[in-house]
mmCIF file of C-alpha atoms in Angstrom:
data_model
loop_
_atom_site.group_PDB
_atom_site.id
_atom_site.type_symbol
_atom_site.label_atom_id
_atom_site.label_comp_id
_atom_site.label_asym_id
_atom_site.label_seq_id
_atom_site.Cartn_x
_atom_site.Cartn_y
_atom_site.Cartn_z
ATOM 1 C CA MET K 1 41.539 16.544 -8.984
ATOM 2 C CA THR K 2 44.505 14.473 -8.276
ATOM 3 C CA ASP K 3 46.977 17.110 -9.355
ATOM 4 C CA ASN K 4 45.351 19.460 -6.982
ATOM 5 C CA LEU K 5 46.153 17.022 -4.242
ATOM 6 C CA LEU K 6 49.541 16.556 -5.246
ATOM 7 C CA ASP K 7 50.108 20.286 -5.387
ATOM 8 C CA ARG K 8 49.040 20.351 -1.619
ATOM 9 C CA VAL K 9 51.405 17.527 -0.703
ATOM 10 C CA ALA K 10 54.229 19.182 -2.483
ATOM 11 C CA ALA K 11 53.564 22.422 -0.700
ATOM 12 C CA LEU K 12 53.900 20.534 2.515
ATOM 13 C CA VAL K 13 56.950 18.742 1.664
ATOM 14 C CA ALA K 14 58.666 21.942 0.432
ATOM 15 C CA VAL K 15 58.772 23.039 3.979
ATOM 16 C CA GLU K 16 60.948 20.696 5.837
ATOM 17 C CA SER K 17 59.852 20.137 9.567
ATOM 18 C CA PRO K 18 62.251 17.747 11.428
ATOM 19 C CA THR K 19 61.146 17.148 14.957
ATOM 20 C CA GLY K 20 62.828 19.567 17.552
ATOM 21 C CA ASP K 21 63.727 22.241 15.032
ATOM 22 C CA LEU K 22 61.619 25.069 16.218
ATOM 23 C CA GLU K 23 62.366 27.402 13.557
ATOM 24 C CA ALA K 24 61.524 24.877 10.574
ATOM 25 C CA LEU K 25 58.428 23.589 12.579
ATOM 26 C CA ALA K 26 57.046 27.166 12.857
ATOM 27 C CA ALA K 27 57.205 27.638 9.106
ATOM 28 C CA ALA K 28 55.664 24.192 8.617
ATOM 29 C CA ALA K 29 52.772 24.806 11.142
ATOM 30 C CA GLU K 30 52.068 27.824 8.829
ATOM 31 C CA ALA K 31 51.880 25.616 5.676
ATOM 32 C CA VAL K 32 49.407 23.411 7.654
ATOM 33 C CA ARG K 33 47.321 26.263 8.578
ATOM 34 C CA ALA K 34 47.149 27.225 4.954
ATOM 35 C CA LEU K 35 46.056 23.792 4.343
ATOM 36 C CA LEU K 36 43.360 23.959 6.770
ATOM 37 C CA ALA K 37 42.066 27.536 6.443
ATOM 38 C CA PRO K 38 39.546 26.796 3.529
ATOM 39 C CA LEU K 39 37.715 24.400 5.783
ATOM 40 C CA GLY K 40 36.550 27.187 8.320
ATOM 41 C CA GLY K 41 35.832 26.086 11.742
ATOM 42 C CA ARG K 42 37.865 27.059 14.947
ATOM 43 C CA LEU K 43 41.580 26.512 14.537
ATOM 44 C CA ARG K 44 43.372 26.771 17.790
ATOM 45 C CA GLU K 45 47.249 26.678 18.472
ATOM 46 C CA HIS K 46 48.663 24.948 21.443
ATOM 47 C CA PRO K 47 52.319 26.004 21.692
ATOM 48 C CA GLY K 48 54.750 23.720 23.181
ATOM 49 C CA GLU K 49 58.453 23.217 23.906
ATOM 50 C CA MET K 50 58.661 21.073 20.950
ATOM 51 C CA GLY K 51 56.467 23.062 18.561
ATOM 52 C CA THR K 52 52.965 24.166 18.113
ATOM 53 C CA HIS K 53 50.247 21.579 17.984
ATOM 54 C CA LEU K 54 47.073 22.558 15.941
ATOM 55 C CA VAL K 55 43.357 21.863 16.560
ATOM 56 C CA LEU K 56 40.636 22.254 14.042
ATOM 57 C CA GLU K 57 37.056 21.971 15.345
ATOM 58 C CA LEU K 58 34.160 21.655 12.960
ATOM 59 C CA ASP K 59 30.704 21.604 14.120
ATOM 60 C CA GLY K 60 28.186 18.808 12.918
ATOM 61 C CA HIS K 61 25.357 19.170 10.670
ATOM 62 C CA GLY K 62 22.059 17.577 11.069
ATOM 63 C CA SER K 63 23.570 15.042 13.391
ATOM 64 C CA ASP K 64 23.619 15.044 17.375
ATOM 65 C CA SER K 65 26.374 12.211 17.655
ATOM 66 C CA ALA K 66 29.650 12.614 19.546
ATOM 67 C CA PRO K 67 32.634 14.061 17.748
ATOM 68 C CA VAL K 68 35.018 12.107 15.464
ATOM 69 C CA LEU K 69 38.654 12.754 16.225
ATOM 70 C CA LEU K 70 41.025 12.786 13.399
ATOM 71 C CA VAL K 71 44.856 12.394 14.196
ATOM 72 C CA GLY K 72 47.869 13.425 12.470
ATOM 73 C CA HIS K 73 51.201 15.163 12.706
ATOM 74 C CA TYR K 74 53.459 17.398 10.617
ATOM 75 C CA ASP K 75 57.038 16.630 12.022
ATOM 76 C CA THR K 76 59.310 14.313 10.120
ATOM 77 C CA VAL K 77 62.474 12.541 10.742
ATOM 78 C CA TRP K 78 64.313 14.389 8.017
ATOM 79 C CA PRO K 79 66.768 17.227 8.888
ATOM 80 C CA VAL K 80 66.545 20.391 6.927
ATOM 81 C CA GLY K 81 68.472 20.251 3.697
ATOM 82 C CA THR K 82 67.200 16.685 2.975
ATOM 83 C CA LEU K 83 65.338 17.980 -0.061
ATOM 84 C CA GLN K 84 68.550 18.804 -1.818
ATOM 85 C CA ARG K 85 69.423 15.131 -2.043
ATOM 86 C CA MET K 86 65.787 13.711 -1.966
ATOM 87 C CA PRO K 87 63.825 16.144 -4.179
ATOM 88 C CA TRP K 88 60.087 16.072 -4.628
ATOM 89 C CA THR K 89 59.448 13.964 -7.641
ATOM 90 C CA VAL K 90 56.322 12.479 -9.420
ATOM 91 C CA ALA K 91 56.989 9.827 -11.867
ATOM 92 C CA ASP K 92 55.181 6.590 -13.084
ATOM 93 C CA GLY K 93 52.476 7.150 -10.574
ATOM 94 C CA VAL K 94 54.559 7.462 -7.578
ATOM 95 C CA ALA K 95 55.484 10.544 -5.602
ATOM 96 C CA ARG K 96 58.781 10.828 -3.658
ATOM 97 C CA GLY K 97 60.008 13.242 -1.173
ATOM 98 C CA PRO K 98 60.887 13.405 2.506
ATOM 99 C CA GLY K 99 57.975 13.502 4.748
ATOM 100 C CA GLY K 100 55.537 12.886 1.900
ATOM 101 C CA TYR K 101 54.668 9.441 2.937
ATOM 102 C CA ASP K 102 55.108 9.891 6.687
ATOM 103 C CA MET K 103 52.703 11.669 6.720
ATOM 104 C CA LYS K 104 52.193 14.911 4.902
ATOM 105 C CA SER K 105 50.112 13.166 2.202
ATOM 106 C CA GLY K 106 47.869 11.830 5.018
ATOM 107 C CA LEU K 107 47.292 15.374 6.181
ATOM 108 C CA VAL K 108 46.124 16.372 2.730
ATOM 109 C CA VAL K 109 43.728 13.470 2.501
ATOM 110 C CA ALA K 110 42.162 14.453 5.881
ATOM 111 C CA ALA K 111 41.856 18.170 4.581
ATOM 112 C CA ALA K 112 40.328 17.006 1.111
ATOM 113 C CA ALA K 113 37.930 14.509 2.707
ATOM 114 C CA LEU K 114 36.573 17.129 5.303
ATOM 115 C CA SER K 115 36.184 19.491 2.284
ATOM 116 C CA ASP K 116 34.096 17.043 0.498
ATOM 117 C CA VAL K 117 31.928 16.265 3.812
ATOM 118 C CA LEU K 118 31.204 20.002 4.097
ATOM 119 C CA ALA K 119 30.343 20.533 0.573
ATOM 120 C CA SER K 120 28.147 17.560 0.370
ATOM 121 C CA GLY K 121 25.285 19.285 2.438
ATOM 122 C CA ARG K 122 24.720 15.849 3.886
ATOM 123 C CA PRO K 123 24.441 15.223 7.785
ATOM 124 C CA HIS K 124 27.859 14.698 9.302
ATOM 125 C CA PRO K 125 29.184 14.484 12.957
ATOM 126 C CA PRO K 126 31.289 17.196 14.640
ATOM 127 C CA VAL K 127 34.935 16.903 13.889
ATOM 128 C CA ARG K 128 38.144 17.560 15.862
ATOM 129 C CA LEU K 129 41.370 17.304 13.752
ATOM 130 C CA VAL K 130 44.571 17.466 15.694
ATOM 131 C CA VAL K 131 47.971 17.907 14.076
ATOM 132 C CA VAL K 132 50.847 17.621 16.281
ATOM 133 C CA ALA K 133 54.586 18.630 16.124
ATOM 134 C CA ASP K 134 56.335 15.763 18.073
ATOM 135 C CA GLU K 135 54.905 12.604 17.070
ATOM 136 C CA GLU K 136 58.105 11.193 15.641
ATOM 137 C CA VAL K 137 59.587 11.188 18.991
ATOM 138 C CA GLY K 138 56.688 9.626 20.922
ATOM 139 C CA SER K 139 54.550 12.803 21.236
ATOM 140 C CA PRO K 140 56.087 13.679 24.690
ATOM 141 C CA THR K 141 54.342 17.225 24.833
ATOM 142 C CA SER K 142 51.221 16.489 22.687
ATOM 143 C CA THR K 143 50.086 13.582 24.592
ATOM 144 C CA PRO K 144 48.168 15.314 27.183
ATOM 145 C CA LEU K 145 46.317 17.137 24.496
ATOM 146 C CA LEU K 146 45.514 14.129 22.687
ATOM 147 C CA ARG K 147 44.083 12.532 25.530
ATOM 148 C CA SER K 148 41.810 15.493 26.438
ATOM 149 C CA LEU K 149 40.568 15.674 22.921
ATOM 150 C CA ALA K 150 39.633 11.852 23.058
ATOM 151 C CA GLU K 151 37.334 12.545 25.852
ATOM 152 C CA GLY K 152 33.728 11.916 24.664
ATOM 153 C CA ALA K 153 34.949 11.057 20.965
ATOM 154 C CA ARG K 154 32.827 8.667 19.349
ATOM 155 C CA ALA K 155 35.600 7.332 17.163
ATOM 156 C CA ALA K 156 39.312 8.157 16.091
ATOM 157 C CA LEU K 157 40.906 8.120 12.650
ATOM 158 C CA GLY K 158 44.604 8.129 12.124
ATOM 159 C CA PHE K 159 46.092 9.318 8.993
ATOM 160 C CA GLU K 160 49.423 7.542 9.160
ATOM 161 C CA SER K 161 50.429 5.200 6.180
ATOM 162 C CA PRO K 162 48.614 1.899 5.981
ATOM 163 C CA HIS K 163 50.276 -1.595 5.746
ATOM 164 C CA PRO K 164 51.874 -2.163 2.394
ATOM 165 C CA GLY K 165 49.244 -2.152 -0.304
ATOM 166 C CA GLY K 166 46.682 -0.280 1.781
ATOM 167 C CA PRO K 167 45.221 -2.421 4.570
ATOM 168 C CA LEU K 168 44.323 -0.367 7.699
ATOM 169 C CA LYS K 169 45.871 -0.714 11.017
ATOM 170 C CA ARG K 170 43.776 -1.629 14.018
ATOM 171 C CA GLY K 171 46.035 -2.171 16.921
ATOM 172 C CA ARG K 172 49.589 -1.174 17.703
ATOM 173 C CA HIS K 173 52.378 -2.237 19.815
ATOM 174 C CA GLY K 174 53.114 -0.122 22.864
ATOM 175 C CA SER K 175 56.139 2.147 22.235
ATOM 176 C CA THR K 176 58.565 3.504 25.008
ATOM 177 C CA ARG K 177 61.550 5.606 24.573
ATOM 178 C CA LEU K 178 63.898 5.749 27.616
ATOM 179 C CA ARG K 179 67.392 6.942 28.463
ATOM 180 C CA LEU K 180 69.827 5.188 30.963
ATOM 181 C CA ARG K 181 72.123 7.798 32.393
ATOM 182 C CA VAL K 182 74.998 6.435 34.376
ATOM 183 C CA GLY K 183 77.397 8.539 36.630
ATOM 184 C CA GLY K 184 80.810 7.244 37.811
ATOM 185 C CA ARG K 185 84.041 8.697 39.108
ATOM 186 C CA SER K 186 86.941 9.756 36.851
ATOM 187 C CA ALA K 187 90.459 8.655 37.547
ATOM 188 C CA HIS K 188 93.900 8.144 35.645
ATOM 189 C CA ALA K 189 93.238 4.803 33.700
ATOM 190 C CA ALA K 190 96.922 3.720 34.422
ATOM 191 C CA LEU K 191 98.211 5.308 37.383
ATOM 192 C CA ASP K 192 95.112 5.134 39.645
ATOM 193 C CA PRO K 193 92.366 2.948 37.916
ATOM 194 C CA GLY K 194 91.222 1.446 41.206
ATOM 195 C CA SER K 195 89.948 4.832 42.467
ATOM 196 C CA GLY K 196 87.714 5.555 39.367
ATOM 197 C CA ILE K 197 84.143 3.985 38.618
ATOM 198 C CA SER K 198 83.811 3.550 34.897
ATOM 199 C CA ALA K 199 80.419 4.849 33.755
ATOM 200 C CA VAL K 200 80.935 2.964 30.678
ATOM 201 C CA ASP K 201 81.429 -0.353 32.138
ATOM 202 C CA GLU K 202 78.502 0.218 34.426
ATOM 203 C CA LEU K 203 76.455 1.310 31.428
ATOM 204 C CA VAL K 204 77.306 -1.937 29.378
ATOM 205 C CA ASP K 205 76.503 -4.117 32.356
ATOM 206 C CA GLN K 206 73.226 -2.369 32.547
ATOM 207 C CA LEU K 207 72.409 -2.938 29.027
ATOM 208 C CA VAL K 208 73.166 -6.615 29.630
ATOM 209 C CA ARG K 209 70.740 -6.574 32.278
ATOM 210 C CA LEU K 210 68.163 -4.837 30.201
ATOM 211 C CA ARG K 211 68.368 -7.262 27.548
ATOM 212 C CA ALA K 212 67.587 -10.047 30.113
ATOM 213 C CA LEU K 213 64.556 -8.135 31.308
ATOM 214 C CA VAL K 214 63.187 -7.728 28.011
ATOM 215 C CA ASP K 215 63.998 -11.237 26.562
ATOM 216 C CA ARG K 216 60.311 -12.468 26.355
ATOM 217 C CA PRO K 217 57.774 -12.921 23.378
ATOM 218 C CA GLY K 218 56.175 -9.809 22.176
ATOM 219 C CA VAL K 219 58.940 -7.423 23.255
ATOM 220 C CA LEU K 220 61.438 -5.680 21.070
ATOM 221 C CA CYS K 221 64.424 -3.794 22.294
ATOM 222 C CA ASN K 222 66.620 -1.352 20.222
ATOM 223 C CA VAL K 223 69.583 0.620 21.673
ATOM 224 C CA GLY K 224 69.501 3.742 19.522
ATOM 225 C CA SER K 225 72.475 5.864 20.733
ATOM 226 C CA LEU K 226 75.452 5.474 23.228
ATOM 227 C CA THR K 227 77.175 8.568 24.582
ATOM 228 C CA ALA K 228 80.324 8.605 26.692
ATOM 229 C CA PRO K 229 82.536 11.527 26.121
ATOM 230 C CA GLY K 230 86.026 10.697 27.460
ATOM 231 C CA ARG K 231 89.589 9.636 26.779
ATOM 232 C CA THR K 232 91.294 6.236 26.782
ATOM 233 C CA ASN K 233 93.635 7.349 29.293
ATOM 234 C CA VAL K 234 90.778 8.354 31.746
ATOM 235 C CA VAL K 235 88.323 6.341 33.598
ATOM 236 C CA THR K 236 85.159 7.900 32.227
ATOM 237 C CA ASP K 237 82.581 9.267 34.806
ATOM 238 C CA ALA K 238 79.601 9.704 32.617
ATOM 239 C CA ALA K 239 77.797 7.617 29.981
ATOM 240 C CA GLU K 240 74.050 7.443 28.675
ATOM 241 C CA ALA K 241 72.239 5.271 26.329
ATOM 242 C CA GLU K 242 68.744 6.004 24.576
ATOM 243 C CA ILE K 243 66.608 2.906 23.985
ATOM 244 C CA GLY K 244 63.367 2.034 22.205
ATOM 245 C CA LEU K 245 61.029 -0.680 23.597
ATOM 246 C CA ARG K 246 58.059 -2.166 21.888
ATOM 247 C CA PHE K 247 55.285 -4.307 23.676
ATOM 248 C CA ALA K 248 52.548 -6.244 22.091
ATOM 249 C CA ASP K 249 50.992 -6.950 25.508
ATOM 250 C CA PRO K 250 49.959 -4.241 27.870
ATOM 251 C CA ALA K 251 50.365 -6.634 31.057
ATOM 252 C CA VAL K 252 53.925 -7.519 29.902
ATOM 253 C CA GLU K 253 54.559 -3.923 29.173
ATOM 254 C CA GLN K 254 53.628 -2.899 32.724
ATOM 255 C CA GLU K 255 55.704 -5.700 34.141
ATOM 256 C CA VAL K 256 58.879 -4.990 32.095
ATOM 257 C CA MET K 257 58.586 -1.269 32.850
ATOM 258 C CA ALA K 258 58.319 -1.727 36.546
ATOM 259 C CA ALA K 259 61.365 -3.852 36.410
ATOM 260 C CA VAL K 260 63.223 -1.117 34.267
ATOM 261 C CA ARG K 261 62.316 1.470 36.678
ATOM 262 C CA ALA K 262 63.605 -0.643 39.611
ATOM 263 C CA MET K 263 67.095 -1.156 38.077
ATOM 264 C CA ALA K 264 69.988 -0.344 40.446
ATOM 265 C CA PRO K 265 73.656 0.183 40.109
ATOM 266 C CA VAL K 266 76.014 -2.586 39.778
ATOM 267 C CA ARG K 267 78.989 -1.056 41.049
ATOM 268 C CA ALA K 268 79.361 0.740 44.486
ATOM 269 C CA GLY K 269 79.469 4.429 44.110
ATOM 270 C CA ALA K 270 77.901 4.491 40.722
ATOM 271 C CA ARG K 271 74.700 6.347 40.012
ATOM 272 C CA LEU K 272 71.848 5.223 37.555
ATOM 273 C CA GLU K 273 68.944 7.106 36.349
ATOM 274 C CA VAL K 274 66.329 5.846 34.342
ATOM 275 C CA GLU K 275 64.458 8.594 32.599
ATOM 276 C CA VAL K 276 61.245 7.779 30.404
ATOM 277 C CA LEU K 277 61.377 10.074 27.442
ATOM 278 C CA SER K 278 57.973 9.201 26.043
ATOM 279 C CA SER K 279 55.487 6.144 26.459
ATOM 280 C CA ARG K 280 52.744 5.049 24.328
ATOM 281 C CA PRO K 281 50.639 2.186 25.645
ATOM 282 C CA ALA K 282 49.803 -0.723 23.785
ATOM 283 C CA TRP K 283 46.609 -0.501 21.754
ATOM 284 C CA VAL K 284 44.867 -3.878 21.709
ATOM 285 C CA PRO K 285 41.331 -3.510 20.085
ATOM 286 C CA ALA K 286 38.498 -5.403 21.539
ATOM 287 C CA GLY K 287 36.099 -7.360 19.172
ATOM 288 C CA SER K 288 34.126 -5.630 16.459
ATOM 289 C CA ASP K 289 32.892 -1.956 17.185
ATOM 290 C CA GLU K 290 30.519 0.498 15.379
ATOM 291 C CA LEU K 291 33.647 2.281 13.677
ATOM 292 C CA LEU K 292 34.908 -1.020 12.138
ATOM 293 C CA THR K 293 31.453 -2.301 11.081
ATOM 294 C CA THR K 294 30.728 1.010 9.460
ATOM 295 C CA ALA K 295 34.054 1.218 7.780
ATOM 296 C CA LEU K 296 33.704 -2.150 6.249
ATOM 297 C CA ARG K 297 30.175 -1.488 5.001
ATOM 298 C CA VAL K 298 31.511 1.762 3.431
ATOM 299 C CA ALA K 299 34.523 0.022 1.948
ATOM 300 C CA ALA K 300 32.460 -2.761 0.385
ATOM 301 C CA VAL K 301 30.107 -0.011 -1.476
ATOM 302 C CA LEU K 302 33.346 1.461 -2.672
ATOM 303 C CA GLY K 303 34.922 -1.820 -3.753
ATOM 304 C CA VAL K 304 37.776 -1.177 -1.347
ATOM 305 C CA GLU K 305 39.669 -3.871 0.821
ATOM 306 C CA LEU K 306 40.389 -2.760 4.358
ATOM 307 C CA ASP K 307 41.578 -5.830 5.795
ATOM 308 C CA PRO K 308 42.571 -4.191 9.211
ATOM 309 C CA ALA K 309 45.429 -5.485 11.051
ATOM 310 C CA PRO K 310 47.705 -4.908 14.097
ATOM 311 C CA ALA K 311 51.025 -2.934 13.632
ATOM 312 C CA ALA K 312 54.316 -3.129 15.314
ATOM 313 C CA GLY K 313 54.876 0.648 14.841
ATOM 314 C CA GLY K 314 53.689 3.172 17.452
ATOM 315 C CA ALA K 315 51.691 6.290 16.626
ATOM 316 C CA ASP K 316 49.335 8.570 18.285
ATOM 317 C CA THR K 317 46.602 6.226 17.739
ATOM 318 C CA ASN K 318 48.116 4.189 20.406
ATOM 319 C CA THR K 319 46.765 6.808 22.895
ATOM 320 C CA THR K 320 43.131 6.848 21.423
ATOM 321 C CA GLY K 321 42.905 3.083 21.235
ATOM 322 C CA SER K 322 44.310 2.378 24.603
ATOM 323 C CA LEU K 323 41.635 4.763 26.067
ATOM 324 C CA GLY K 324 38.971 2.582 24.552
ATOM 325 C CA VAL K 325 38.066 4.940 21.903
ATOM 326 C CA PRO K 326 37.099 2.953 18.725
ATOM 327 C CA THR K 327 40.147 3.608 16.255
ATOM 328 C CA LEU K 328 41.473 2.890 12.774
ATOM 329 C CA ASP K 329 44.715 4.096 11.473
ATOM 330 C CA GLY K 330 46.560 3.927 8.120
ATOM 331 C CA LEU K 331 44.035 6.053 6.207
ATOM 332 C CA GLY K 332 46.919 7.910 4.497
ATOM 333 C CA PRO K 333 48.028 6.735 0.957
ATOM 334 C CA TRP K 334 50.036 3.450 0.698
ATOM 335 C CA GLY K 335 53.452 3.429 -0.370
ATOM 336 C CA ALA K 336 56.820 2.443 0.898
ATOM 337 C CA GLY K 337 59.959 3.681 2.765
ATOM 338 C CA ALA K 338 58.841 5.421 5.944
ATOM 339 C CA HIS K 339 62.048 6.932 7.430
ATOM 340 C CA ALA K 340 64.225 5.622 4.533
ATOM 341 C CA GLU K 341 65.818 7.008 1.518
ATOM 342 C CA HIS K 342 63.213 5.541 -0.782
ATOM 343 C CA GLU K 343 60.180 7.058 0.894
ATOM 344 C CA GLN K 344 57.346 7.222 -1.616
ATOM 345 C CA PHE K 345 53.652 6.910 -1.984
ATOM 346 C CA GLU K 346 51.116 5.878 -4.828
ATOM 347 C CA VAL K 347 49.527 8.889 -6.348
ATOM 348 C CA ALA K 348 46.364 6.949 -7.155
ATOM 349 C CA ALA K 349 45.758 6.331 -3.399
ATOM 350 C CA LEU K 350 45.191 9.953 -2.671
ATOM 351 C CA GLU K 351 41.794 10.000 -4.168
ATOM 352 C CA GLN K 352 40.802 6.604 -3.156
ATOM 353 C CA ARG K 353 41.542 7.590 0.476
ATOM 354 C CA ARG K 354 39.898 10.820 0.096
ATOM 355 C CA ARG K 355 36.627 9.284 -0.806
ATOM 356 C CA LEU K 356 36.858 6.483 1.599
ATOM 357 C CA VAL K 357 37.355 9.000 4.586
ATOM 358 C CA ALA K 358 34.458 11.231 3.360
ATOM 359 C CA GLU K 359 31.975 8.572 2.932
ATOM 360 C CA LEU K 360 33.124 7.109 6.365
ATOM 361 C CA LEU K 361 32.469 10.498 8.096
ATOM 362 C CA LEU K 362 29.297 10.817 6.416
ATOM 363 C CA ALA K 363 28.210 7.267 7.313
ATOM 364 C CA LEU K 364 28.925 8.032 10.872
ATOM 365 C CA ALA K 365 26.351 10.702 11.085
#
């Protein structure tokens, strides 16, 4: 049975799907459709400017409970051609390949678990499975869809990778991507520097100010890119930076983002634009809920340790969790190397996760 699951992961990994590459994503969406087609149900497409998001709806059986939302994505951080230097391999119980760990193996687990649930003939709740195309850049086009699907949901299950070794994720830092765009005025850097306004100097000062704004516990700041096309003999009139922010506390998140949006130019005549590219609110779970209680009970029967704990990384479960929907994430196989050259997952985890998810869905009936 594990070989069959590995074949399904291999089929998805073979179709490279970097975020933003619409041609590649279209082919990958077709591969996801093929994975989900045997489940039946109603498969709807939601085209967007960053790719097509897929939603599968399955009716419940012998249960009048609210639906359970399953959450995943098929985009990856790897450009087309990565397979040539990072080929799909399986050796010594470990599978390797770009996007296999994050998170195409998780999609296979979700589909396999749903197949088991449907074949069991036992009561189960209705299911909504959403697979989005833009998660790796913060889900800017799919978040409204996620929010609508979360309405009325009894619980949400995320199929991202777990903590090392398999513990689930319950709680996530907020994650915001923003762009600082600065406009200045060009001039000759030697003959008439005083008439220019350096966008580069302005951007550097703004980044220093940003560092001061986020210098507090529970906030992470990473400047991911700097762009300033120009020449050394010309005062540059344009510059921008893309920045990632992480927040452990929703109140701090709101306070910092209000201050960031209020940032103003340092230099007279300079222009500053703060653009929020994507934003996922912090997910801070309340105490115990029915989903957690049920998951722990199922895991105990299966002899599985869940040990749910918060995660620093952001994902689409930020959205469901922040809306108050009981949520668990990390139901994909455990492994290592998300977004890294050594990306890999443990083959044995496929079957364990499949059984865990299937039994959890049945228990939620």
